[in-house]
Tab-separated table of C-alpha atoms in Angstrom:
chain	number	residue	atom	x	y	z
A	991	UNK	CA	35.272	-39.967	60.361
A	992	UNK	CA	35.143	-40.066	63.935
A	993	UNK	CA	31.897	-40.532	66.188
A	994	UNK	CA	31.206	-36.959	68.129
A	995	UNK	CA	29.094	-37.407	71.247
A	996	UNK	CA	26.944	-34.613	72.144
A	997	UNK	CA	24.476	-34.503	75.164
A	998	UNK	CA	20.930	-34.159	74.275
A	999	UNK	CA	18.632	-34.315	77.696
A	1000	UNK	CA	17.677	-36.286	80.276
A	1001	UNK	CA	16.187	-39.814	79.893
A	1002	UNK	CA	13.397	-38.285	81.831
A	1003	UNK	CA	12.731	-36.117	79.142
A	1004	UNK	CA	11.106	-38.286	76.966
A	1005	UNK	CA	8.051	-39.942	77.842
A	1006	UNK	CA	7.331	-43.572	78.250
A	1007	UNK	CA	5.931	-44.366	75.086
A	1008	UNK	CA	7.457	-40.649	73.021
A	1009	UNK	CA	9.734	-38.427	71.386
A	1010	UNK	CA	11.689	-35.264	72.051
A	1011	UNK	CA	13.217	-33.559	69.201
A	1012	UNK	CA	16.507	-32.807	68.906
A	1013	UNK	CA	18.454	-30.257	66.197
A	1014	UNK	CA	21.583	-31.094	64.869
A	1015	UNK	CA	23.737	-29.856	62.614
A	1016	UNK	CA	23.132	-33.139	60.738
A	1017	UNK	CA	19.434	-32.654	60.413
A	1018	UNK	CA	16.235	-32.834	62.609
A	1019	UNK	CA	16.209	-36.050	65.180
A	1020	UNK	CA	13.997	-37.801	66.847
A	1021	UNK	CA	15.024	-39.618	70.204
A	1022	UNK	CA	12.083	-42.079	71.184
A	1023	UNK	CA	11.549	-44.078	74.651
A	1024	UNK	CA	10.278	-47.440	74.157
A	1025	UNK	CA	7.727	-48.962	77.000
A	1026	UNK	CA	10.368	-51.175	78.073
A	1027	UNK	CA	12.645	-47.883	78.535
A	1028	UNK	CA	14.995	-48.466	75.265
A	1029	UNK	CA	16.151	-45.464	73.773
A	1030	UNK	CA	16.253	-45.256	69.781
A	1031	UNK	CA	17.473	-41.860	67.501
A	1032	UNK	CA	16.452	-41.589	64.183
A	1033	UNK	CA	16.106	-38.498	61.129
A	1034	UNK	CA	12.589	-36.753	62.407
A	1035	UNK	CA	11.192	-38.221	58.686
A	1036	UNK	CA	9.588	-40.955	57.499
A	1037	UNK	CA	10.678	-41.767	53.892
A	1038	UNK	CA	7.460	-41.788	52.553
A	1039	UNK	CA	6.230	-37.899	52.614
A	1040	UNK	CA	8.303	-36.470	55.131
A	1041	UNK	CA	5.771	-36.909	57.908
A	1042	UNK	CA	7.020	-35.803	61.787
A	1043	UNK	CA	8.259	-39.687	62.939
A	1044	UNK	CA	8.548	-37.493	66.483
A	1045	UNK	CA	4.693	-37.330	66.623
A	1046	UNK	CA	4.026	-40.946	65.639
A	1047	UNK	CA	2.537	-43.594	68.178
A	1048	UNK	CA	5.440	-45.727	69.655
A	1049	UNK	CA	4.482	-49.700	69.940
A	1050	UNK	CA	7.248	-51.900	70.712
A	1051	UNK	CA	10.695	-50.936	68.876
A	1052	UNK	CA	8.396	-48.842	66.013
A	1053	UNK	CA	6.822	-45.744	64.771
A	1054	UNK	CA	3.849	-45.420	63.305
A	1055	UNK	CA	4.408	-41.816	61.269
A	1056	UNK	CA	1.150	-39.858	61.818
A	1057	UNK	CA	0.366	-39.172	58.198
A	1058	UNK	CA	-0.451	-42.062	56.149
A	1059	UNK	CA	0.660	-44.772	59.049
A	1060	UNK	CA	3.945	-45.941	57.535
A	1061	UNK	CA	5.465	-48.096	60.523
A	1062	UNK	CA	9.002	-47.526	61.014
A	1063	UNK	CA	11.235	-49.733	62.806
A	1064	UNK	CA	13.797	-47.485	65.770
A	1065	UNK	CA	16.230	-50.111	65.534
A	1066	UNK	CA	17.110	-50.604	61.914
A	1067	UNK	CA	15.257	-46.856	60.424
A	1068	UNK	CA	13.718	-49.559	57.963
A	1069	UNK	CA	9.502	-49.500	56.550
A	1070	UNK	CA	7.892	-52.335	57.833
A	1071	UNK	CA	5.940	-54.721	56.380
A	1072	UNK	CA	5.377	-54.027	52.373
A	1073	UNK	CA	6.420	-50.404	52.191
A	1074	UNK	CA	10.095	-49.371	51.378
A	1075	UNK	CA	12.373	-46.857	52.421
A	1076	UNK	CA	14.857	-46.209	55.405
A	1077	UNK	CA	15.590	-42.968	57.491
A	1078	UNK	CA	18.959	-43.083	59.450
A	1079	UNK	CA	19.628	-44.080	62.903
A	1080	UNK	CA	22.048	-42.393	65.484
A	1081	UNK	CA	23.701	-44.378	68.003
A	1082	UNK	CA	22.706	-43.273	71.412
A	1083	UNK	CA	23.827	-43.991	74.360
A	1084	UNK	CA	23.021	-43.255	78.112
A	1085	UNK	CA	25.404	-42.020	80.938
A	1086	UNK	CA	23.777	-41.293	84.925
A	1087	UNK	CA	20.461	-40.395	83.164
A	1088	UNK	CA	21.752	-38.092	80.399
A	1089	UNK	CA	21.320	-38.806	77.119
A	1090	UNK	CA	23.945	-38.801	74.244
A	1091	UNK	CA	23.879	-39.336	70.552
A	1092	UNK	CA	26.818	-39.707	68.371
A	1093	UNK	CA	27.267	-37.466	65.340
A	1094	UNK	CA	29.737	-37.741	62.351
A	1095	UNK	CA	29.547	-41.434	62.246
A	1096	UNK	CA	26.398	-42.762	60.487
A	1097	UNK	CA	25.378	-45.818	62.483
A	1098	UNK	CA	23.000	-46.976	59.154
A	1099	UNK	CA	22.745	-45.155	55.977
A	1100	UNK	CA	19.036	-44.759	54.471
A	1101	UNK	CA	18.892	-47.020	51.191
């Protein structure tokens, strides 16, 4: 299955630090904005009870989700530290300030 690239927003959508949530026909996204300005997509769910990753507090490459403070890592979609559980990531990339993510190819499968 080939990767579909769909523009989702500017760059200067998201906040320094946020999340902007995107709709896809593969599910509810979240696209987060690191500190250092690194741009991360990942299912808008943390695999413990479902809580909105998109209104967690970003600190470094990670989410903390706002319900029960599961920390998530944006890079892998992986629990940190001793919980378990994965959400998926999207590839993203970014072109002249617009921001893309790729759908149809599943960059890393939850476990």
């Amino acid at each position: 299955m080939s990767m579909k690239w769909i523009e989702v927003g500017s760059f200067d959508d998201i906040p320094s630090r946020g999340a902007r949530c995107v709709n896809t026909p593969e599910g509810k996204l979240a696209v987060f904005r690191t500190a250092e300005g690194q741009v991360f997509a990942i299912e808008d769910h943390c695999p413990h009870k479902g809580g909105p990753l998109s209104q967690g507090i970003v600190h470094g490459t990670s989410v903390t989700c706002p319900l029960h403070n599961w920390v998530i890592s944006l890079e892998t979609g992986r629990a940190l530290g001793a919980d378990e559980g994965a959400v998926r990531t999207v590839p993203v990339r970014i072109e002249a300030g617009r921001l893309f993510i790729a759908l149809g190819g599943v960059a890393d499968e939850a476990a």
